[in-house]
């Protein structure tokens, strides 16, 4: 059964035909929100009632206004406090506040100035100190009268008075949303509550036969499943790990943050006086402060190469001390792990090997926006016979190509453990300059030969940080937003998947065209990122009053979403919305986009200073299948999938930025008709042709109406409804080819407003 309250509403409807939730609240002396709740639950019962959402504006007294209605206007209270002989301002204020404790100094100020300008009181300076005296014997407190009247629900204020009282903060406008109800097609005063579950008992007793079941709401969102979330660093790490694995590398065990100086420095032929060992750069451990398990023979060979040289080297010629090598520290680079692995490789009988590691290292650095005392290193190591610098360069090209980085340059550098050494630079199309992305080299014989590796084996290695690509990928310019105590934990839950723009394999021909496209994509992405940071900056400075939107729509040229193209055209056509559209094709398209798809908005491309627009829309043709995607830049969880959902979004934007009505600016019954048409179409996409024919029949019925209507929903003022724009664009051509008769010829694609 409907609730007792619900039944009361239904009874009232039966007797009176219509009912307003506001009126019922007044009639039954109930809280209006409670009646609204009842209306909503009745609406859930199917077609028992119909209800239109209405909003009405109402002027009501503010708290101060209520005081005035009770005690009189400020000016009247001041007037009444003046004795026949007059008195000083301070005395008058004291008197009013004595009578009325809620009367403040500010109110007194207003009271004096109003009473003066009304000619009720004057200042008398004849007897020395200025006194206020009454100029009239009696007054009429119009303000109090007006407010008292308004409080009873009668609003007879003139516009001028309304403005004045509003300015004096005595009255305020309140918007009330209410429902106007009437009986629906299956109206009844005793409504059975619909069942939400089919239980074994109902089946056993057969009672299910007579019960009414609530329809499934397939549009309801599911409850998000509680689960863990990967930090962006871990997501990017997974991508790098994947690249290494694809290239046949094995992961090294990096599970020791604490390392001895021996493995971190000495094994790497780093002299004991090297400045990097200094406590300024390295965190040494106090407990346990020393390591004792260094392989003795190997240590002797390391000592020898440092102090006297060997293997064709002069060494450093200093007094190498075991105490220095034993000092425990937090490893300053993952090359310590590589050293352990190479030693183990030599011990076990050398076989060519490719290793990688991605883990944390620690340095006692000055902290700033891009540096913390701990970060992650990515390191690759290749050990084989006869490897050369050419091999290293080749491998680096291959590795970075898998990350989508194709242009590299190398600069000679110095590491104590590699010779030659090279810093790796890549061209950053956004910054338009070469930026350092890593360090590399071939390990020195002074490091490898004491380990016992064969003489003709060389070992290539390179390293880079994990934080830098992660910050670029996720658009952070301060490391503290990504790591450390200031991190917003919600960021970890909300950040999107990481897909590095990896190379798509050898089947793609690398023509200049392709390169051009890639470069163009890069520059679009960089521009977007630039805008994103710009907007973030502006927001931080609190300078954005107007909402700016950056949208990226991806659609497949095989299934051009005509309705969305039309809506975008409408958005552009409304000059007041200031929308700029740029169309691009993604490099992953198998063949070039037809020109009509590239030029469909018929607009000149913006000049890049897009920050001034209200909406920047980037349209990318990409092979993504039937369902277009819109990404709202700068909003977490901003991706919206499918033509109908995107159409709804664009309609809402149009409505909020212009004065038109096509969807939610209509009242709720029209709005739900529009939703119904869009949902039906979505259903067709899911279930195929038979549903499709049903939809066409429905459209035929609608348009075959005796009054010869041309619209699915309407006719309505202003723009055609979203349903008409949507379906006429999607089906217009199809309907004509399906020979659906003259009736439908009228239903031609809506191209404008
Ligand atoms: N260990 C170096 C660093 O910390 C990186 C590197 C690794 C250099 C391997 C050369 C070879 O910066």
mmCIF file of C-alpha atoms in Angstrom, residues 218-581:
data_model
loop_
_atom_site.group_PDB
_atom_site.id
_atom_site.type_symbol
_atom_site.label_atom_id
_atom_site.label_comp_id
_atom_site.label_asym_id
_atom_site.label_seq_id
_atom_site.Cartn_x
_atom_site.Cartn_y
_atom_site.Cartn_z
ATOM 1 C CA UNK A 218 18.560 -0.138 -15.752
ATOM 2 C CA UNK A 219 19.909 3.380 -15.744
ATOM 3 C CA UNK A 220 20.608 3.350 -12.034
ATOM 4 C CA UNK A 221 24.280 3.560 -11.251
ATOM 5 C CA UNK A 222 25.708 0.628 -9.367
ATOM 6 C CA UNK A 223 27.336 1.068 -6.006
ATOM 7 C CA UNK A 224 31.031 1.611 -6.548
ATOM 8 C CA UNK A 225 32.881 -1.464 -5.376
ATOM 9 C CA UNK A 226 35.230 -0.618 -2.517
ATOM 10 C CA UNK A 227 38.723 -1.467 -3.601
ATOM 11 C CA UNK A 228 42.312 -0.357 -3.381
ATOM 12 C CA UNK A 229 43.783 2.200 -5.722
ATOM 13 C CA UNK A 230 47.195 2.386 -7.294
ATOM 14 C CA UNK A 231 49.218 5.527 -6.826
ATOM 15 C CA UNK A 232 50.092 7.210 -10.158
ATOM 16 C CA UNK A 233 53.761 6.348 -9.575
ATOM 17 C CA UNK A 234 52.858 2.686 -9.345
ATOM 18 C CA UNK A 235 50.785 2.907 -12.520
ATOM 19 C CA UNK A 236 53.614 4.453 -14.479
ATOM 20 C CA UNK A 237 55.981 1.902 -12.951
ATOM 21 C CA UNK A 238 53.762 -0.887 -14.281
ATOM 22 C CA UNK A 239 53.988 0.618 -17.778
ATOM 23 C CA UNK A 240 57.787 0.819 -17.632
ATOM 24 C CA UNK A 241 57.973 -2.697 -16.265
ATOM 25 C CA UNK A 242 55.870 -3.846 -19.207
ATOM 26 C CA UNK A 243 58.245 -2.222 -21.683
ATOM 27 C CA UNK A 244 61.261 -3.913 -20.092
ATOM 28 C CA UNK A 245 59.483 -7.267 -20.055
ATOM 29 C CA UNK A 246 58.518 -6.879 -23.724
ATOM 30 C CA UNK A 247 62.196 -6.290 -24.473
ATOM 31 C CA UNK A 248 63.221 -9.495 -22.660
ATOM 32 C CA UNK A 249 64.614 -7.973 -19.448
ATOM 33 C CA UNK A 250 64.473 -9.682 -16.039
ATOM 34 C CA UNK A 251 63.596 -7.703 -12.911
ATOM 35 C CA UNK A 252 66.308 -7.419 -10.245
ATOM 36 C CA UNK A 253 65.493 -7.909 -6.553
ATOM 37 C CA UNK A 254 65.495 -4.384 -5.130
ATOM 38 C CA UNK A 255 64.068 -5.111 -1.705
ATOM 39 C CA UNK A 256 66.897 -3.530 0.320
ATOM 40 C CA UNK A 257 66.770 0.184 0.939
ATOM 41 C CA UNK A 258 69.688 -0.191 3.352
ATOM 42 C CA UNK A 259 72.944 -0.900 1.560
ATOM 43 C CA UNK A 260 76.617 -0.848 2.502
ATOM 44 C CA UNK A 261 78.889 1.847 1.112
ATOM 45 C CA UNK A 262 80.754 -1.030 -0.452
ATOM 46 C CA UNK A 263 78.007 -1.976 -2.918
ATOM 47 C CA UNK A 264 76.681 1.547 -3.304
ATOM 48 C CA UNK A 265 80.107 3.148 -4.009
ATOM 49 C CA UNK A 266 83.260 1.015 -3.746
ATOM 50 C CA UNK A 267 82.134 -1.794 -6.031
ATOM 51 C CA UNK A 268 81.307 0.941 -8.547
ATOM 52 C CA UNK A 269 84.878 2.255 -8.495
ATOM 53 C CA UNK A 270 83.718 5.404 -6.759
ATOM 54 C CA UNK A 271 86.673 6.679 -4.657
ATOM 55 C CA UNK A 272 86.158 6.980 -0.911
ATOM 56 C CA UNK A 273 86.765 10.757 -0.998
ATOM 57 C CA UNK A 274 84.154 11.251 -3.676
ATOM 58 C CA UNK A 275 81.976 14.229 -2.758
ATOM 59 C CA UNK A 276 78.766 12.242 -3.383
ATOM 60 C CA UNK A 277 79.645 10.079 -0.395
ATOM 61 C CA UNK A 278 79.632 13.092 1.829
ATOM 62 C CA UNK A 279 76.952 13.213 4.534
ATOM 63 C CA UNK A 280 75.437 16.127 2.614
ATOM 64 C CA UNK A 281 74.336 13.818 -0.156
ATOM 65 C CA UNK A 282 74.032 10.465 1.542
ATOM 66 C CA UNK A 283 71.941 9.326 4.504
ATOM 67 C CA UNK A 284 74.212 7.172 6.659
ATOM 68 C CA UNK A 285 72.734 4.774 9.198
ATOM 69 C CA UNK A 286 73.591 4.973 12.901
ATOM 70 C CA UNK A 287 72.100 1.633 13.877
ATOM 71 C CA UNK A 288 73.354 -0.715 12.546
ATOM 72 C CA UNK A 289 76.077 1.575 11.353
ATOM 73 C CA UNK A 290 78.250 -1.027 9.638
ATOM 74 C CA UNK A 291 77.883 -4.027 7.348
ATOM 75 C CA UNK A 292 79.899 -7.155 7.965
ATOM 76 C CA UNK A 293 78.925 -9.504 5.147
ATOM 77 C CA UNK A 294 81.022 -8.168 2.284
ATOM 78 C CA UNK A 295 82.652 -11.014 0.237
ATOM 79 C CA UNK A 296 86.254 -10.958 1.424
ATOM 80 C CA UNK A 297 88.124 -11.958 -1.764
ATOM 81 C CA UNK A 298 86.147 -9.620 -3.924
ATOM 82 C CA UNK A 299 86.628 -6.826 -1.407
ATOM 83 C CA UNK A 300 90.383 -7.346 -1.607
ATOM 84 C CA UNK A 301 90.278 -6.997 -5.393
ATOM 85 C CA UNK A 302 88.190 -3.813 -5.104
ATOM 86 C CA UNK A 303 90.642 -2.422 -2.532
ATOM 87 C CA UNK A 304 93.496 -3.148 -4.881
ATOM 88 C CA UNK A 305 91.970 -1.542 -7.937
ATOM 89 C CA UNK A 306 91.115 1.614 -5.953
ATOM 90 C CA UNK A 307 94.530 1.977 -4.297
ATOM 91 C CA UNK A 308 97.007 0.528 -6.815
ATOM 92 C CA UNK A 309 95.003 -0.037 -9.985
ATOM 93 C CA UNK A 310 95.260 -3.163 -12.161
ATOM 94 C CA UNK A 311 93.553 -4.563 -15.295
ATOM 95 C CA UNK A 312 95.411 -1.877 -17.234
ATOM 96 C CA UNK A 313 94.303 0.922 -14.875
ATOM 97 C CA UNK A 314 96.381 3.124 -12.593
ATOM 98 C CA UNK A 315 93.697 3.222 -9.914
ATOM 99 C CA UNK A 316 93.228 6.253 -7.740
ATOM 100 C CA UNK A 317 96.365 5.725 -5.638
ATOM 101 C CA UNK A 318 94.921 6.401 -2.182
ATOM 102 C CA UNK A 319 94.735 4.481 1.079
ATOM 103 C CA UNK A 320 91.455 2.486 0.748
ATOM 104 C CA UNK A 321 89.829 1.782 4.145
ATOM 105 C CA UNK A 322 87.459 -1.065 4.990
ATOM 106 C CA UNK A 323 85.777 1.115 7.673
ATOM 107 C CA UNK A 324 84.597 3.456 4.972
ATOM 108 C CA UNK A 325 83.263 0.584 2.831
ATOM 109 C CA UNK A 326 81.383 -0.938 5.760
ATOM 110 C CA UNK A 327 79.342 2.150 6.536
ATOM 111 C CA UNK A 328 75.642 1.477 6.112
ATOM 112 C CA UNK A 329 73.531 3.936 4.168
ATOM 113 C CA UNK A 330 70.218 4.324 2.391
ATOM 114 C CA UNK A 331 71.097 3.449 -1.187
ATOM 115 C CA UNK A 332 71.589 6.551 -3.311
ATOM 116 C CA UNK A 333 70.987 4.768 -6.613
ATOM 117 C CA UNK A 334 69.737 1.399 -7.874
ATOM 118 C CA UNK A 335 73.120 0.876 -9.573
ATOM 119 C CA UNK A 336 74.075 -0.678 -6.189
ATOM 120 C CA UNK A 337 71.587 -3.443 -6.981
ATOM 121 C CA UNK A 338 72.999 -3.767 -10.504
ATOM 122 C CA UNK A 339 76.499 -4.184 -8.999
ATOM 123 C CA UNK A 340 75.298 -7.009 -6.731
ATOM 124 C CA UNK A 341 73.594 -8.695 -9.687
ATOM 125 C CA UNK A 342 76.667 -8.430 -11.940
ATOM 126 C CA UNK A 343 78.848 -9.880 -9.187
ATOM 127 C CA UNK A 344 76.385 -12.768 -8.768
ATOM 128 C CA UNK A 345 76.357 -13.241 -12.557
ATOM 129 C CA UNK A 346 80.146 -13.537 -12.587
ATOM 130 C CA UNK A 347 80.149 -15.889 -9.590
ATOM 131 C CA UNK A 348 77.583 -18.213 -11.155
ATOM 132 C CA UNK A 349 79.519 -18.511 -14.435
ATOM 133 C CA UNK A 350 78.809 -15.693 -16.840
ATOM 134 C CA UNK A 351 75.905 -15.897 -19.271
ATOM 135 C CA UNK A 352 74.620 -12.875 -21.241
ATOM 136 C CA UNK A 353 71.844 -11.142 -19.304
ATOM 137 C CA UNK A 354 69.414 -8.225 -19.449
ATOM 138 C CA UNK A 355 68.247 -6.834 -16.124
ATOM 139 C CA UNK A 356 66.053 -3.966 -15.002
ATOM 140 C CA UNK A 357 64.900 -2.407 -11.752
ATOM 141 C CA UNK A 358 62.442 0.284 -10.738
ATOM 142 C CA UNK A 359 62.617 1.193 -7.062
ATOM 143 C CA UNK A 360 63.252 3.790 -4.460
ATOM 144 C CA UNK A 361 66.523 5.582 -3.709
ATOM 145 C CA UNK A 362 67.427 8.259 -1.139
ATOM 146 C CA UNK A 363 69.485 11.436 -1.305
ATOM 147 C CA UNK A 364 70.011 14.138 1.248
ATOM 148 C CA UNK A 365 68.987 16.908 -1.147
ATOM 149 C CA UNK A 366 67.561 20.371 -0.741
ATOM 150 C CA UNK A 367 63.825 19.911 -1.174
ATOM 151 C CA UNK A 368 62.008 21.942 -3.792
ATOM 152 C CA UNK A 369 59.093 21.665 -6.195
ATOM 153 C CA UNK A 370 60.762 18.888 -8.177
ATOM 154 C CA UNK A 371 63.102 17.269 -5.631
ATOM 155 C CA UNK A 372 62.411 15.163 -2.568
ATOM 156 C CA UNK A 373 64.850 13.242 -0.385
ATOM 157 C CA UNK A 374 63.566 10.027 -1.897
ATOM 158 C CA UNK A 375 62.548 9.111 -5.425
ATOM 159 C CA UNK A 376 62.404 6.159 -7.786
ATOM 160 C CA UNK A 377 64.972 5.158 -10.331
ATOM 161 C CA UNK A 378 64.395 3.136 -13.446
ATOM 162 C CA UNK A 379 67.505 1.261 -14.504
ATOM 163 C CA UNK A 380 68.353 -1.058 -17.374
ATOM 164 C CA UNK A 381 71.504 -3.233 -17.603
ATOM 165 C CA UNK A 382 72.698 -5.413 -20.500
ATOM 166 C CA UNK A 383 75.715 -7.676 -20.161
ATOM 167 C CA UNK A 384 77.068 -9.513 -23.207
ATOM 168 C CA UNK A 385 80.249 -10.210 -25.157
ATOM 169 C CA UNK A 386 81.594 -7.412 -27.320
ATOM 170 C CA UNK A 387 78.897 -4.767 -26.760
ATOM 171 C CA UNK A 388 79.795 -1.274 -27.986
ATOM 172 C CA UNK A 389 78.603 2.283 -27.580
ATOM 173 C CA UNK A 390 76.654 1.723 -30.813
ATOM 174 C CA UNK A 391 74.696 -1.036 -29.073
ATOM 175 C CA UNK A 392 73.934 1.268 -26.158
ATOM 176 C CA UNK A 393 72.671 4.003 -28.460
ATOM 177 C CA UNK A 394 70.564 1.481 -30.390
ATOM 178 C CA UNK A 395 69.014 0.053 -27.241
ATOM 179 C CA UNK A 396 68.230 3.532 -25.914
ATOM 180 C CA UNK A 397 66.459 4.436 -29.158
ATOM 181 C CA UNK A 398 64.431 1.248 -28.952
ATOM 182 C CA UNK A 399 63.580 1.732 -25.281
ATOM 183 C CA UNK A 400 62.467 5.342 -25.617
ATOM 184 C CA UNK A 401 60.628 4.631 -28.873
ATOM 185 C CA UNK A 402 58.430 2.293 -26.857
ATOM 186 C CA UNK A 403 57.569 5.285 -24.697
ATOM 187 C CA UNK A 404 56.653 7.332 -27.730
ATOM 188 C CA UNK A 405 59.908 9.309 -27.664
ATOM 189 C CA UNK A 406 61.658 9.169 -31.032
ATOM 190 C CA UNK A 407 64.134 12.012 -31.174
ATOM 191 C CA UNK A 408 67.163 11.535 -28.936
ATOM 192 C CA UNK A 409 70.485 13.275 -28.531
ATOM 193 C CA UNK A 410 73.464 12.245 -26.418
ATOM 194 C CA UNK A 411 75.923 14.396 -24.560
ATOM 195 C CA UNK A 412 79.241 13.177 -23.145
ATOM 196 C CA UNK A 413 79.097 13.052 -19.350
ATOM 197 C CA UNK A 414 80.986 11.689 -16.363
ATOM 198 C CA UNK A 415 80.130 8.901 -13.920
ATOM 199 C CA UNK A 416 82.835 7.243 -11.806
ATOM 200 C CA UNK A 417 81.586 3.813 -12.888
ATOM 201 C CA UNK A 418 80.950 4.266 -16.637
ATOM 202 C CA UNK A 419 83.213 5.147 -19.513
ATOM 203 C CA UNK A 420 82.092 6.450 -21.890
ATOM 204 C CA UNK A 421 79.080 8.069 -20.224
ATOM 205 C CA UNK A 422 76.235 9.880 -21.960
ATOM 206 C CA UNK A 423 73.413 12.063 -20.779
ATOM 207 C CA UNK A 424 70.266 11.362 -22.787
ATOM 208 C CA UNK A 425 68.205 14.276 -24.129
ATOM 209 C CA UNK A 426 64.877 14.159 -25.909
ATOM 210 C CA UNK A 427 63.119 16.837 -27.870
ATOM 211 C CA UNK A 428 60.115 18.218 -26.016
ATOM 212 C CA UNK A 429 57.683 19.485 -28.656
ATOM 213 C CA UNK A 430 55.761 21.514 -26.068
ATOM 214 C CA UNK A 431 58.712 23.274 -24.542
ATOM 215 C CA UNK A 432 60.317 23.330 -27.993
ATOM 216 C CA UNK A 433 63.681 22.384 -26.580
ATOM 217 C CA UNK A 434 65.879 19.431 -25.734
ATOM 218 C CA UNK A 435 65.429 18.228 -22.154
ATOM 219 C CA UNK A 436 67.554 15.761 -20.200
ATOM 220 C CA UNK A 437 65.728 12.497 -19.631
ATOM 221 C CA UNK A 438 68.393 10.098 -18.392
ATOM 222 C CA UNK A 439 71.967 9.054 -17.882
ATOM 223 C CA UNK A 440 73.817 6.093 -19.365
ATOM 224 C CA UNK A 441 77.167 4.496 -20.061
ATOM 225 C CA UNK A 442 79.312 1.391 -20.334
ATOM 226 C CA UNK A 443 80.580 0.108 -16.973
ATOM 227 C CA UNK A 444 84.318 0.529 -16.490
ATOM 228 C CA UNK A 445 86.696 -2.489 -16.504
ATOM 229 C CA UNK A 446 87.807 -1.325 -13.018
ATOM 230 C CA UNK A 447 84.301 -2.197 -11.851
ATOM 231 C CA UNK A 448 83.634 -5.353 -13.894
ATOM 232 C CA UNK A 449 86.958 -7.189 -13.862
ATOM 233 C CA UNK A 450 87.339 -7.386 -10.042
ATOM 234 C CA UNK A 451 83.886 -9.029 -10.028
ATOM 235 C CA UNK A 452 85.322 -11.796 -12.181
ATOM 236 C CA UNK A 453 83.437 -11.068 -15.410
ATOM 237 C CA UNK A 454 85.242 -12.259 -18.586
ATOM 238 C CA UNK A 455 87.427 -9.593 -20.176
ATOM 239 C CA UNK A 456 85.527 -9.453 -23.455
ATOM 240 C CA UNK A 457 82.185 -8.862 -21.732
ATOM 241 C CA UNK A 458 80.895 -5.317 -21.655
ATOM 242 C CA UNK A 459 77.933 -4.058 -19.701
ATOM 243 C CA UNK A 460 75.656 -1.284 -20.925
ATOM 244 C CA UNK A 461 73.468 0.585 -18.454
ATOM 245 C CA UNK A 462 71.119 3.547 -18.251
ATOM 246 C CA UNK A 463 68.954 5.148 -15.636
ATOM 247 C CA UNK A 464 66.148 7.672 -15.332
ATOM 248 C CA UNK A 465 63.720 8.821 -12.678
ATOM 249 C CA UNK A 466 60.149 7.559 -12.416
ATOM 250 C CA UNK A 467 58.803 10.783 -10.923
ATOM 251 C CA UNK A 468 59.561 12.979 -13.886
ATOM 252 C CA UNK A 469 57.551 11.098 -16.519
ATOM 253 C CA UNK A 470 54.778 10.609 -13.930
ATOM 254 C CA UNK A 471 54.561 14.323 -13.208
ATOM 255 C CA UNK A 472 54.406 15.051 -16.926
ATOM 256 C CA UNK A 473 51.859 12.321 -17.558
ATOM 257 C CA UNK A 474 49.546 13.389 -14.726
ATOM 258 C CA UNK A 475 50.122 17.110 -15.085
ATOM 259 C CA UNK A 476 51.732 17.890 -11.726
ATOM 260 C CA UNK A 477 54.212 20.678 -11.406
ATOM 261 C CA UNK A 478 54.940 20.123 -7.729
ATOM 262 C CA UNK A 479 56.299 16.799 -6.528
ATOM 263 C CA UNK A 480 54.662 17.370 -3.156
ATOM 264 C CA UNK A 481 51.245 16.951 -4.787
ATOM 265 C CA UNK A 482 52.327 13.462 -5.806
ATOM 266 C CA UNK A 483 54.431 12.216 -2.884
ATOM 267 C CA UNK A 484 54.533 13.047 0.798
ATOM 268 C CA UNK A 485 52.276 14.203 3.613
ATOM 269 C CA UNK A 486 50.474 16.865 1.578
ATOM 270 C CA UNK A 487 49.128 14.399 -0.976
ATOM 271 C CA UNK A 488 45.390 14.399 -1.344
ATOM 272 C CA UNK A 489 44.490 10.750 -0.814
ATOM 273 C CA UNK A 490 41.406 11.190 -2.991
ATOM 274 C CA UNK A 491 43.806 11.963 -5.866
ATOM 275 C CA UNK A 492 45.039 8.396 -5.608
ATOM 276 C CA UNK A 493 41.498 7.091 -5.914
ATOM 277 C CA UNK A 494 40.541 9.455 -8.739
ATOM 278 C CA UNK A 495 43.576 9.535 -11.009
ATOM 279 C CA UNK A 496 43.028 7.936 -14.394
ATOM 280 C CA UNK A 497 44.635 4.876 -15.920
ATOM 281 C CA UNK A 498 48.117 5.330 -17.255
ATOM 282 C CA UNK A 499 48.686 4.586 -20.926
ATOM 283 C CA UNK A 500 52.049 5.684 -22.161
ATOM 284 C CA UNK A 501 51.833 6.553 -25.808
ATOM 285 C CA UNK A 502 53.731 3.430 -26.748
ATOM 286 C CA UNK A 503 54.982 2.560 -30.168
ATOM 287 C CA UNK A 504 52.426 0.484 -32.001
ATOM 288 C CA UNK A 505 54.730 -2.111 -33.524
ATOM 289 C CA UNK A 506 56.631 -2.667 -36.727
ATOM 290 C CA UNK A 507 53.690 -3.076 -39.102
ATOM 291 C CA UNK A 508 53.290 0.702 -39.228
ATOM 292 C CA UNK A 509 55.129 2.490 -41.988
ATOM 293 C CA UNK A 510 56.953 5.482 -40.699
ATOM 294 C CA UNK A 511 56.297 7.971 -43.410
ATOM 295 C CA UNK A 512 56.842 11.663 -42.990
ATOM 296 C CA UNK A 513 53.065 12.108 -42.960
ATOM 297 C CA UNK A 514 52.766 9.866 -39.982
ATOM 298 C CA UNK A 515 55.508 11.715 -38.223
ATOM 299 C CA UNK A 516 53.709 14.951 -38.952
ATOM 300 C CA UNK A 517 50.494 13.625 -37.505
ATOM 301 C CA UNK A 518 52.254 12.427 -34.396
ATOM 302 C CA UNK A 519 53.866 15.797 -33.977
ATOM 303 C CA UNK A 520 50.536 17.497 -34.396
ATOM 304 C CA UNK A 521 48.958 15.224 -31.793
ATOM 305 C CA UNK A 522 51.837 15.963 -29.478
ATOM 306 C CA UNK A 523 51.410 19.656 -29.875
ATOM 307 C CA UNK A 524 47.665 19.386 -29.267
ATOM 308 C CA UNK A 525 48.271 17.423 -26.111
ATOM 309 C CA UNK A 526 50.916 19.855 -24.930
ATOM 310 C CA UNK A 527 48.624 22.761 -25.639
ATOM 311 C CA UNK A 528 45.853 21.084 -23.699
ATOM 312 C CA UNK A 529 48.208 20.477 -20.840
ATOM 313 C CA UNK A 530 49.340 24.086 -21.005
ATOM 314 C CA UNK A 531 45.764 25.275 -20.827
ATOM 315 C CA UNK A 532 45.101 22.908 -17.980
ATOM 316 C CA UNK A 533 47.946 24.327 -15.905
ATOM 317 C CA UNK A 534 46.935 27.843 -16.887
ATOM 318 C CA UNK A 535 43.383 27.266 -15.699
ATOM 319 C CA UNK A 536 44.641 25.616 -12.513
ATOM 320 C CA UNK A 537 46.844 28.631 -11.905
ATOM 321 C CA UNK A 538 44.017 31.058 -12.518
ATOM 322 C CA UNK A 539 41.769 29.075 -10.220
ATOM 323 C CA UNK A 540 44.383 29.159 -7.520
ATOM 324 C CA UNK A 541 44.556 32.899 -7.844
ATOM 325 C CA UNK A 542 40.786 32.977 -7.643
ATOM 326 C CA UNK A 543 40.590 34.930 -10.866
ATOM 327 C CA UNK A 544 38.144 32.767 -12.744
ATOM 328 C CA UNK A 545 34.645 33.944 -12.273
ATOM 329 C CA UNK A 546 33.373 32.500 -15.473
ATOM 330 C CA UNK A 547 33.480 28.776 -15.969
ATOM 331 C CA UNK A 548 35.666 27.685 -18.828
ATOM 332 C CA UNK A 549 35.328 24.298 -20.378
ATOM 333 C CA UNK A 550 37.867 22.308 -22.317
ATOM 334 C CA UNK A 551 36.318 19.335 -24.041
ATOM 335 C CA UNK A 552 37.952 16.651 -26.128
ATOM 336 C CA UNK A 553 35.566 14.566 -28.193
ATOM 337 C CA UNK A 554 36.824 11.382 -29.781
ATOM 338 C CA UNK A 555 34.732 9.775 -32.485
ATOM 339 C CA UNK A 556 35.196 7.139 -35.149
ATOM 340 C CA UNK A 557 34.987 8.310 -38.763
ATOM 341 C CA UNK A 558 33.260 4.988 -39.523
ATOM 342 C CA UNK A 559 30.367 6.041 -37.277
ATOM 343 C CA UNK A 560 30.236 9.814 -37.418
ATOM 344 C CA UNK A 561 28.032 10.987 -34.525
ATOM 345 C CA UNK A 562 25.878 13.330 -36.606
ATOM 346 C CA UNK A 563 23.719 14.516 -33.748
ATOM 347 C CA UNK A 564 26.747 15.604 -31.755
ATOM 348 C CA UNK A 565 28.189 17.383 -34.769
ATOM 349 C CA UNK A 566 24.906 19.263 -35.077
ATOM 350 C CA UNK A 567 24.873 20.187 -31.408
ATOM 351 C CA UNK A 568 28.450 21.408 -31.633
ATOM 352 C CA UNK A 569 27.432 23.525 -34.637
ATOM 353 C CA UNK A 570 24.607 24.977 -32.578
ATOM 354 C CA UNK A 571 27.040 25.722 -29.783
ATOM 355 C CA UNK A 572 29.350 27.538 -32.187
ATOM 356 C CA UNK A 573 26.470 29.353 -33.857
ATOM 357 C CA UNK A 574 25.533 30.891 -30.535
ATOM 358 C CA UNK A 575 28.162 33.599 -30.615
ATOM 359 C CA UNK A 576 27.557 34.423 -26.980
ATOM 360 C CA UNK A 577 28.945 31.061 -25.925
ATOM 361 C CA UNK A 578 32.332 31.634 -27.540
ATOM 362 C CA UNK A 579 33.104 28.073 -28.533
ATOM 363 C CA UNK A 580 36.148 27.253 -30.607
ATOM 364 C CA UNK A 581 36.338 23.873 -32.313
#
